[in-house]
Amino acid sequence: MSEITRTLRTGDRRKATLLTATLRYRLQEVFDVIRAQEMSRKDIRQIVRTCFDGLSAAVDDGFMPDRVEPHLERVEQVSLATECIEGLTDQIDRSHFDQTINGLAESALSGTAFHLADQSPARRLDLLEGLARAVIEQQRLFMHRLEDRLLPYRPSDELFGARPEIECAGTQNAIRNSVGPTLEDAVTLYLEAGAERWRGKTHTSRVRMLSYLVEHVGAARPLMSIEPHDVRGFRDAVLSLRCNYGRKPGLSFAAKQTSNKIKRIAPKTARLIFEPCKAFFAWCTNVEGYLASNPADKVRIETGQPKKVSRARRGFDAAELRTIFTAPMFTGCKSVHRRFDPGPIQIRDGKFWLPLLGYYTGARLGELVQLQVRDVHLEAGVPHISINEDNGPGTSPDERKHVKSKAGIRCVPLHPALLTLGFAEFVQKRSKKLGKGRVRLFGEFKFGIDGQASTEASKWFGRFLDRAGLTGNDLVFHSFRHGAEDAFRNAKQPQYLIDKIVGHSDGAVSSVYGQGVSLDVAYQAMCEAKFPLDVRDILSGV
């Protein structure tokens, strides 16, 4: 990790001079041609891009971990880079920049006829925002190098990437008018039409997957010129995607592919990516009439797998639960990024509380991950969480709540053990951090690239179970849900009451009448449930 990167992340003013030493010689050629006191946007773009060149040079050699467990150190570096990006993005959103970015601007302008204080508010803001974007792109490059030290990096911010020429725009428009829409235009129209009927996560997913098609075939390609062999070529490219293609957002579609068949995605995954392409061409042919025949009609991905058989899952038994809740992540670990190693620190954040909440409520993982702080009601007569699809102010369009079924919309009483262990204090701390786009209770678990709330959290919990030695395929986070239902049944609770708490519907017509079981009755059932292990016996004294 370079000194420059540490300065940018920590805001250490004492090290700000390092930025000057690193960048000044790269900016000198730009400064020699600048004489005016007021910068133009062209001047600012030159300065910002040259700064990015200097910043990127500091991290482009990659990062070499020096600990025994390099994976953990890479995870820690990704976390630090992500925090840096989030902090700078917040500064850009608020148009208010800290001393680190202001110091970087002063360093960039030193030795020139320009002074930051002499610039108009608009030009000063342009420069500071540009420099913040340069640092953000540097951090993206750093994370890219953590994953791959050889592949070229393509900036995702167009300010630092190649900009397409526009001299031929008139010719392109003439072609477009004579032969119909380009592929890019048709995809845009398709996505706009679908936005009215798709859920947010479906729309987001199709935007991403169809961007691969546009990139592979060519944005300016006339739609009418696309033939089946073009679609087959795209299908084959999808089948060549790397297993971890989704973790490298800065790479082009071509760079996400690999010739190593062992490292490619499964045909089943490829089919999920390819299906929106088929749906798009069907829409162009059957709905809008842009095409006389569908070039994707007979192009398919064969998975070569028999009909899916549901994997049997079961609840955790008492011994397995003890293994989980006596793990270092709960009883004490070394650091926030080394939770699997025993140590003196107990970190009671979302990764601590999410399994406990799953154990004592039986709620689905996705339902818990998308909970907002306002969905936790601790001052009510019965402390409970509300699982709903009501999105309050500040909810990101990509993180809008979705409940599996109508029966899933419900209030779940909180078991007394959760409050004894300090869940109320955790919620109170999270409530103080509301605003700035932070509304979810478990914000450290990002929604997956597939738009699902549970994707990333499920992967994390799976890794935790592996480290704990619970490697059976029948054990997942959903096992908490199976265990909760067994706990209610062992307490001889009626099935209609269990269904109310866990969010199932028995399909009976009578279930749609009345308000259903009261929260007081559900809370009494929760208190009487016979859970295999009382976690308070393990953690209360920790």
XYZ file of C-alpha atoms in Angstrom:
542
model
C 0.000 0.000 0.000
C 1.565 3.276 -1.121
C 1.870 6.304 1.152
C -0.315 8.211 -1.297
C -3.166 5.756 -0.944
C -2.970 5.848 2.853
C -3.052 9.648 2.779
C -6.141 9.695 0.597
C -7.967 7.171 2.798
C -7.055 8.550 6.194
C -7.008 12.259 5.415
C -3.587 12.581 7.142
C -2.650 16.214 6.527
C 0.963 15.669 7.569
C 1.480 13.443 4.550
C -0.179 15.742 2.045
C 3.202 16.905 0.764
C 3.730 13.423 -0.664
C 1.024 14.160 -3.184
C 2.858 17.260 -4.338
C 6.112 15.388 -4.836
C 4.392 12.604 -6.776
C 2.196 14.714 -9.020
C 3.997 17.990 -9.636
C 6.383 16.739 -12.271
C 3.481 15.099 -14.137
C 1.555 18.367 -14.173
C 4.440 20.577 -15.264
C 3.750 20.248 -18.993
C 0.145 21.220 -18.387
C 1.121 24.203 -16.225
C 3.536 25.557 -18.847
C 0.683 26.258 -21.252
C -1.689 27.749 -18.673
C -1.445 31.477 -18.094
C -4.910 32.831 -17.340
C -6.059 33.457 -13.777
C -9.487 31.901 -14.388
C -9.393 28.267 -15.390
C -11.509 27.006 -18.239
C -13.203 23.622 -18.166
C -10.585 22.420 -20.636
C -7.829 23.457 -18.208
C -9.561 21.634 -15.375
C -9.979 18.480 -17.445
C -6.272 18.531 -18.312
C -5.249 18.975 -14.690
C -7.613 16.321 -13.383
C -6.625 13.760 -16.008
C -2.936 14.368 -15.416
C -3.498 14.012 -11.676
C -5.195 10.693 -12.338
C -2.164 9.560 -14.328
C 0.033 10.308 -11.331
C -2.316 8.740 -8.828
C -2.799 5.611 -10.926
C 0.954 5.163 -11.323
C 1.204 4.885 -7.535
C -1.004 1.766 -7.431
C -0.762 0.227 -10.892
C 2.097 -2.077 -9.882
C -0.422 -3.902 -7.719
C -0.507 -4.825 -4.065
C 1.592 -7.589 -2.540
C 0.157 -8.964 0.728
C 2.731 -9.695 3.380
C 0.672 -11.730 5.858
C 0.311 -15.457 6.176
C -3.295 -15.225 5.019
C -3.179 -13.049 1.887
C -6.892 -13.480 1.186
C -7.843 -11.780 4.433
C -5.497 -8.912 3.723
C -6.969 -8.458 0.249
C -10.438 -8.419 1.781
C -9.280 -5.719 4.188
C -7.792 -3.642 1.359
C -11.022 -3.909 -0.655
C -12.960 -2.765 2.401
C -10.681 0.253 2.879
C -10.888 1.175 -0.800
C -14.673 0.844 -0.745
C -14.911 3.109 2.306
C -12.711 5.668 0.549
C -14.931 5.606 -2.558
C -18.116 5.895 -0.506
C -16.707 8.836 1.451
C -15.642 10.710 -1.674
C -18.941 9.965 -3.412
C -20.723 11.461 -0.423
C -18.548 14.576 -0.688
C -19.415 14.913 -4.374
C -23.127 14.507 -3.627
C -22.955 17.243 -0.976
C -20.581 19.465 -3.016
C -18.510 19.758 0.136
C -14.920 18.512 0.113
C -12.621 17.808 3.046
C -9.100 19.044 3.628
C -7.531 16.122 1.773
C -9.178 17.011 -1.556
C -8.641 20.741 -0.978
C -4.987 20.044 -0.204
C -4.708 17.980 -3.375
C -6.126 20.933 -5.327
C -3.653 23.365 -3.760
C -0.800 21.009 -4.644
C -2.036 20.684 -8.194
C -2.148 24.469 -8.664
C 1.112 25.345 -6.922
C 3.669 26.842 -9.272
C 1.025 28.080 -11.702
C -0.722 31.374 -12.248
C -3.805 29.854 -10.687
C -4.855 29.979 -7.056
C -7.790 28.030 -5.718
C -9.091 31.020 -3.766
C -9.163 33.171 -6.931
C -11.440 30.821 -8.850
C -15.165 31.363 -9.157
C -17.312 29.047 -7.016
C -18.326 27.095 -10.126
C -14.723 26.539 -11.299
C -13.541 25.697 -7.785
C -16.310 23.125 -7.478
C -15.458 21.666 -10.895
C -11.822 21.211 -9.917
C -12.533 19.684 -6.508
C -15.124 17.305 -7.924
C -12.769 16.300 -10.718
C -9.959 15.545 -8.282
C -12.323 13.530 -6.067
C -13.338 11.523 -9.142
C -9.651 10.970 -9.939
C -9.090 9.495 -6.476
C -12.210 7.336 -6.794
C -10.972 5.975 -10.119
C -7.549 5.349 -8.567
C -9.183 3.258 -5.866
C -11.100 1.283 -8.497
C -7.817 0.617 -10.261
C -6.316 -0.512 -6.968
C -9.159 -3.011 -6.418
C -8.822 -4.201 -10.021
C -5.138 -4.908 -9.441
C -6.009 -6.897 -6.310
C -7.962 -9.256 -8.560
C -5.792 -9.240 -11.670
C -2.250 -7.888 -12.028
C -2.022 -8.323 -15.811
C -5.258 -7.385 -17.530
C -5.459 -3.756 -18.696
C -7.743 -1.472 -16.736
C -10.490 0.511 -18.421
C -11.713 3.410 -16.255
C -15.430 3.326 -15.597
C -15.503 7.140 -15.312
C -15.602 8.506 -18.869
C -13.580 11.519 -17.748
C -10.520 9.266 -17.657
C -11.412 6.764 -20.389
C -11.384 6.873 -24.143
C -13.967 9.244 -25.548
C -15.622 8.303 -28.827
C -15.205 10.609 -31.815
C -18.300 12.503 -32.880
C -17.235 13.747 -36.307
C -19.297 11.042 -38.034
C -22.505 11.731 -36.138
C -24.235 13.081 -39.243
C -23.414 9.963 -41.217
C -24.554 7.728 -38.382
C -27.869 9.569 -38.148
C -28.387 9.157 -41.880
C -27.782 5.426 -41.657
C -30.083 5.199 -38.649
C -32.906 6.947 -40.444
C -32.568 4.772 -43.550
C -32.275 1.303 -41.999
C -34.087 1.689 -38.689
C -32.709 1.980 -35.161
C -29.252 0.949 -34.112
C -28.840 -1.862 -31.627
C -28.169 0.638 -28.829
C -31.298 2.668 -29.652
C -33.483 -0.437 -29.804
C -32.153 -1.705 -26.468
C -32.840 1.695 -24.906
C -36.436 1.634 -26.153
C -36.895 -1.940 -24.909
C -35.632 -1.067 -21.441
C -37.829 2.029 -21.278
C -40.873 -0.054 -22.190
C -40.001 -2.731 -19.672
C -39.389 -0.284 -16.827
C -43.152 0.214 -16.567
C -43.875 -3.445 -15.798
C -40.653 -4.909 -14.356
C -39.616 -4.736 -10.746
C -36.596 -2.544 -10.056
C -34.181 -5.457 -9.659
C -35.370 -7.005 -12.957
C -34.817 -3.751 -14.804
C -31.364 -3.290 -13.280
C -30.406 -6.832 -14.213
C -31.546 -6.465 -17.825
C -29.749 -3.144 -18.225
C -26.510 -4.882 -17.241
C -27.015 -8.029 -19.320
C -28.089 -6.218 -22.473
C -25.117 -3.870 -22.120
C -22.991 -6.968 -22.774
C -24.882 -7.559 -26.031
C -24.431 -3.943 -27.127
C -20.737 -4.012 -26.300
C -20.166 -7.321 -28.085
C -22.104 -6.630 -31.288
C -21.544 -2.865 -31.450
C -23.705 0.033 -30.290
C -23.940 1.654 -33.740
C -24.713 -1.622 -35.541
C -28.035 -1.306 -37.414
C -30.532 -3.623 -35.765
C -31.723 -4.977 -39.128
C -28.198 -6.151 -40.000
C -27.904 -8.519 -37.041
C -28.037 -12.158 -38.063
C -28.168 -15.504 -36.205
C -24.377 -15.943 -36.403
C -24.000 -12.633 -34.481
C -26.285 -13.943 -31.755
C -24.418 -17.256 -31.651
C -21.173 -15.345 -31.256
C -22.647 -13.457 -28.310
C -23.917 -16.719 -26.782
C -20.444 -18.237 -27.022
C -18.945 -15.110 -25.441
C -21.378 -15.388 -22.526
C -20.394 -19.029 -22.070
C -16.763 -17.862 -21.835
C -17.334 -15.486 -18.905
C -15.154 -15.962 -15.844
C -16.709 -17.359 -12.682
C -15.997 -14.078 -10.882
C -16.963 -11.783 -13.763
C -19.382 -9.852 -11.552
C -16.633 -8.788 -9.130
C -14.804 -6.769 -11.783
C -17.132 -3.924 -12.787
C -14.277 -1.910 -14.303
C -13.507 -4.512 -16.982
C -14.938 -4.646 -20.477
C -17.166 -7.552 -21.500
C -14.302 -9.054 -23.513
C -11.916 -8.784 -20.559
C -14.386 -10.669 -18.356
C -14.008 -13.756 -20.566
C -11.408 -16.514 -20.249
C -10.117 -19.307 -22.460
C -9.687 -21.537 -19.392
C -12.810 -23.698 -19.383
C -12.313 -24.635 -15.740
C -12.680 -21.001 -14.670
C -15.833 -20.277 -16.706
C -19.365 -19.834 -15.394
C -21.737 -22.779 -15.470
C -24.043 -23.160 -18.516
C -26.996 -22.617 -16.196
C -25.618 -19.202 -15.182
C -24.812 -18.352 -18.793
C -28.395 -19.098 -19.778
C -29.680 -16.606 -17.203
C -27.459 -13.943 -18.763
C -28.392 -14.895 -22.334
C -32.183 -15.111 -21.894
C -32.729 -11.299 -21.800
C -31.037 -11.185 -25.229
C -33.604 -13.632 -26.614
C -36.441 -11.686 -24.984
C -35.135 -8.446 -26.503
C -35.037 -9.816 -30.061
C -38.480 -11.375 -29.609
C -39.791 -7.927 -28.599
C -38.146 -6.309 -31.624
C -39.775 -8.895 -33.911
C -43.195 -9.597 -32.426
C -44.058 -6.340 -30.643
C -42.394 -3.449 -32.470
C -41.884 -5.044 -35.884
C -38.319 -3.753 -36.290
C -37.278 -7.180 -37.621
C -38.941 -9.467 -40.132
C -37.480 -12.558 -38.432
C -35.980 -13.191 -35.010
C -32.209 -13.852 -35.278
C -32.157 -15.334 -31.755
C -35.125 -17.650 -32.187
C -33.160 -20.895 -32.597
C -30.069 -19.959 -30.577
C -30.028 -21.652 -27.178
C -27.774 -22.614 -24.313
C -28.058 -26.247 -23.322
C -27.207 -26.852 -19.690
C -26.851 -30.602 -20.083
C -28.364 -31.040 -16.622
C -31.331 -33.162 -15.580
C -34.423 -31.518 -14.205
C -33.576 -29.709 -11.013
C -34.138 -31.627 -7.832
C -34.611 -29.456 -4.771
C -31.763 -29.777 -2.298
C -33.028 -30.966 1.045
C -32.287 -28.552 3.859
C -32.643 -28.981 7.576
C -32.364 -26.983 10.738
C -29.182 -26.748 12.784
C -29.035 -29.126 15.733
C -27.916 -27.994 19.190
C -24.270 -29.000 18.636
C -24.094 -27.146 15.331
C -25.673 -24.061 16.844
C -23.104 -24.137 19.640
C -20.360 -24.336 17.011
C -21.803 -21.265 15.290
C -22.345 -19.060 18.309
C -19.050 -19.955 20.011
C -17.079 -19.013 16.890
C -14.668 -16.052 17.201
C -17.073 -13.869 15.225
C -19.397 -13.954 18.251
C -17.134 -14.560 21.248
C -14.087 -12.497 20.227
C -11.870 -12.084 17.164
C -8.669 -10.309 16.114
C -10.133 -7.471 14.035
C -13.084 -6.432 11.911
C -11.448 -8.050 8.892
C -10.173 -11.157 10.720
C -13.333 -12.429 12.354
C -12.440 -16.070 11.931
C -9.332 -15.740 14.115
C -9.769 -15.840 17.928
C -8.953 -12.565 19.641
C -10.008 -10.069 22.313
C -12.422 -7.973 20.219
C -16.158 -8.562 20.050
C -17.617 -6.637 17.114
C -21.375 -6.307 17.436
C -22.219 -5.081 13.952
C -24.489 -6.507 11.267
C -22.445 -9.675 10.856
C -22.918 -10.372 14.559
C -26.660 -9.666 14.657
C -27.899 -11.066 11.332
C -27.454 -14.774 12.301
C -28.930 -14.115 15.746
C -31.944 -12.438 14.211
C -32.329 -15.309 11.762
C -32.148 -17.851 14.596
C -34.688 -16.138 16.844
C -37.204 -15.007 14.170
C -37.088 -17.606 11.401
C -37.280 -14.790 8.861
C -35.857 -15.237 5.382
C -32.354 -13.894 4.790
C -33.522 -11.453 2.112
C -36.245 -10.130 4.409
C -33.700 -9.357 7.110
C -31.025 -7.870 4.855
C -33.438 -5.339 3.341
C -34.848 -4.220 6.713
C -34.682 -0.483 7.232
C -34.050 1.034 10.637
C -37.589 2.389 10.640
C -38.872 -1.196 10.371
C -37.661 -1.995 13.900
C -40.189 -1.085 16.580
C -38.787 -1.320 20.095
C -40.984 1.222 21.855
C -44.227 -0.533 20.977
C -46.099 -2.712 23.453
C -44.526 -5.721 21.747
C -41.018 -5.165 20.353
C -41.069 -6.378 16.746
C -39.768 -5.978 13.235
C -42.048 -5.083 10.329
C -41.392 -6.920 7.062
C -42.975 -4.857 4.298
C -42.485 -3.257 0.898
C -42.829 0.336 2.102
C -39.747 2.251 0.981
C -39.091 5.359 2.988
C -37.168 8.480 1.881
C -33.518 7.859 1.110
C -34.061 4.353 -0.249
C -31.775 3.675 -3.198
C -33.613 2.618 -6.393
C -31.386 -0.477 -6.461
C -32.278 -1.413 -2.876
C -36.048 -1.208 -2.897
C -37.710 -3.777 -0.682
C -39.452 -6.829 -2.046
C -41.306 -9.509 -0.075
C -41.691 -12.990 -1.554
C -45.459 -13.202 -1.158
C -48.416 -11.388 0.341
C -48.205 -13.680 3.388
C -44.611 -12.530 3.829
C -45.742 -9.003 4.720
C -46.055 -9.247 8.493
C -44.845 -8.173 11.919
C -42.496 -10.566 13.714
C -42.150 -10.249 17.507
C -38.626 -10.143 18.875
C -37.573 -12.921 21.233
C -36.517 -11.590 24.670
C -33.041 -13.071 24.143
C -32.350 -10.541 21.403
C -33.057 -7.612 23.707
C -31.064 -9.183 26.535
C -28.074 -9.493 24.222
C -28.243 -5.796 23.279
C -30.153 -5.643 20.000
C -31.821 -2.362 21.026
C -28.418 -0.719 21.513
C -27.324 -1.903 18.062
C -30.449 -0.400 16.462
C -29.933 2.848 18.336
C -26.367 3.152 17.022
C -27.501 2.465 13.482
C -30.275 5.055 13.746
C -27.655 7.730 14.461
C -26.061 7.024 11.087
C -29.206 7.557 9.042
C -29.152 9.882 6.087
C -26.621 10.181 3.275
C -28.280 7.218 1.574
C -28.054 5.006 4.670
C -31.458 3.682 5.660
C -30.982 -0.090 5.969
C -30.286 -1.809 9.267
C -27.719 -4.141 7.723
C -26.165 -1.754 5.219
C -22.839 -3.597 5.202
C -24.507 -6.303 3.119
C -24.895 -4.852 -0.365
C -27.548 -6.095 -2.752
C -26.115 -8.592 -5.236
C -25.401 -7.800 -8.864
C -28.530 -9.852 -9.605
C -30.592 -7.324 -7.622
C -31.332 -9.828 -4.848
C -30.995 -8.659 -1.247
C -29.755 -12.032 -0.015
C -27.044 -12.833 -2.585
C -23.956 -11.303 -0.951
C -25.074 -12.099 2.603
C -25.691 -15.725 1.648
C -22.181 -16.030 0.200
C -20.681 -14.490 3.326
C -22.600 -16.830 5.653
C -21.612 -19.803 3.515
C -17.935 -18.878 3.947
C -18.500 -18.526 7.678
C -20.033 -22.007 7.913
C -17.099 -23.452 5.972
C -14.601 -21.871 8.373
C -16.630 -23.163 11.303
C -16.416 -26.694 9.894
C -20.121 -26.969 9.011
C -19.675 -27.889 5.362
C -22.792 -29.957 4.679
C -24.810 -28.944 1.600
C -27.970 -29.161 3.677
C -26.857 -26.351 6.006
C -27.425 -22.749 4.905
C -28.810 -19.567 6.453
C -32.283 -20.913 5.652
C -31.571 -23.643 8.202
C -32.371 -21.062 10.900
C -35.847 -20.831 9.390
C -36.327 -24.602 9.534
C -35.133 -24.545 13.137
C -37.566 -21.800 14.140
C -40.512 -23.732 12.721
C -39.404 -26.829 14.633
C -39.084 -24.732 17.807
C -42.710 -23.619 17.460
C -43.937 -27.127 16.683
C -42.073 -28.545 19.681
C -43.933 -26.008 21.807
C -47.165 -27.402 20.313
C -48.119 -24.148 18.633
C -50.870 -24.424 15.981
C -49.731 -24.308 12.349
C -51.764 -21.211 11.502
C -49.857 -19.331 14.210
C -46.495 -20.613 12.946
C -47.418 -19.567 9.409
C -48.284 -16.086 10.643
C -44.885 -15.622 12.290
C -42.689 -17.087 9.548
C -44.724 -15.702 6.639
C -46.319 -18.757 5.058
C -49.809 -19.073 3.618
C -51.793 -22.274 4.002
C -53.863 -21.389 0.918
C -57.157 -21.582 2.815
C -59.849 -19.064 1.902
C -60.335 -18.277 5.586
C -56.793 -16.900 5.791
C -57.809 -13.796 3.803
C -60.535 -12.770 6.284
C -59.982 -10.663 9.397
C -56.726 -9.260 10.765
C -55.260 -12.627 11.662
C -53.330 -13.495 14.807
C -52.576 -10.507 17.026
C -49.014 -9.430 17.764
C -49.551 -10.180 21.475
C -50.477 -13.795 20.709
C -47.523 -14.149 18.330
C -45.182 -12.752 21.000
C -46.449 -15.263 23.544
C -45.766 -18.052 21.036
C -42.276 -16.670 20.452
C -41.513 -16.705 24.181
C -42.743 -20.303 24.499
C -40.863 -21.623 21.455
C -38.411 -24.382 22.338
C -35.211 -23.291 20.603
C -32.431 -25.919 20.855
C -29.950 -23.458 22.384
C -30.228 -20.348 24.531
C -27.539 -18.099 23.078
C -27.708 -15.919 26.178
C -25.912 -18.684 28.062
C -22.962 -18.266 25.695
C -22.794 -14.553 24.979
C -24.233 -12.718 27.973
C -20.944 -12.858 29.829
C -18.746 -12.147 26.835
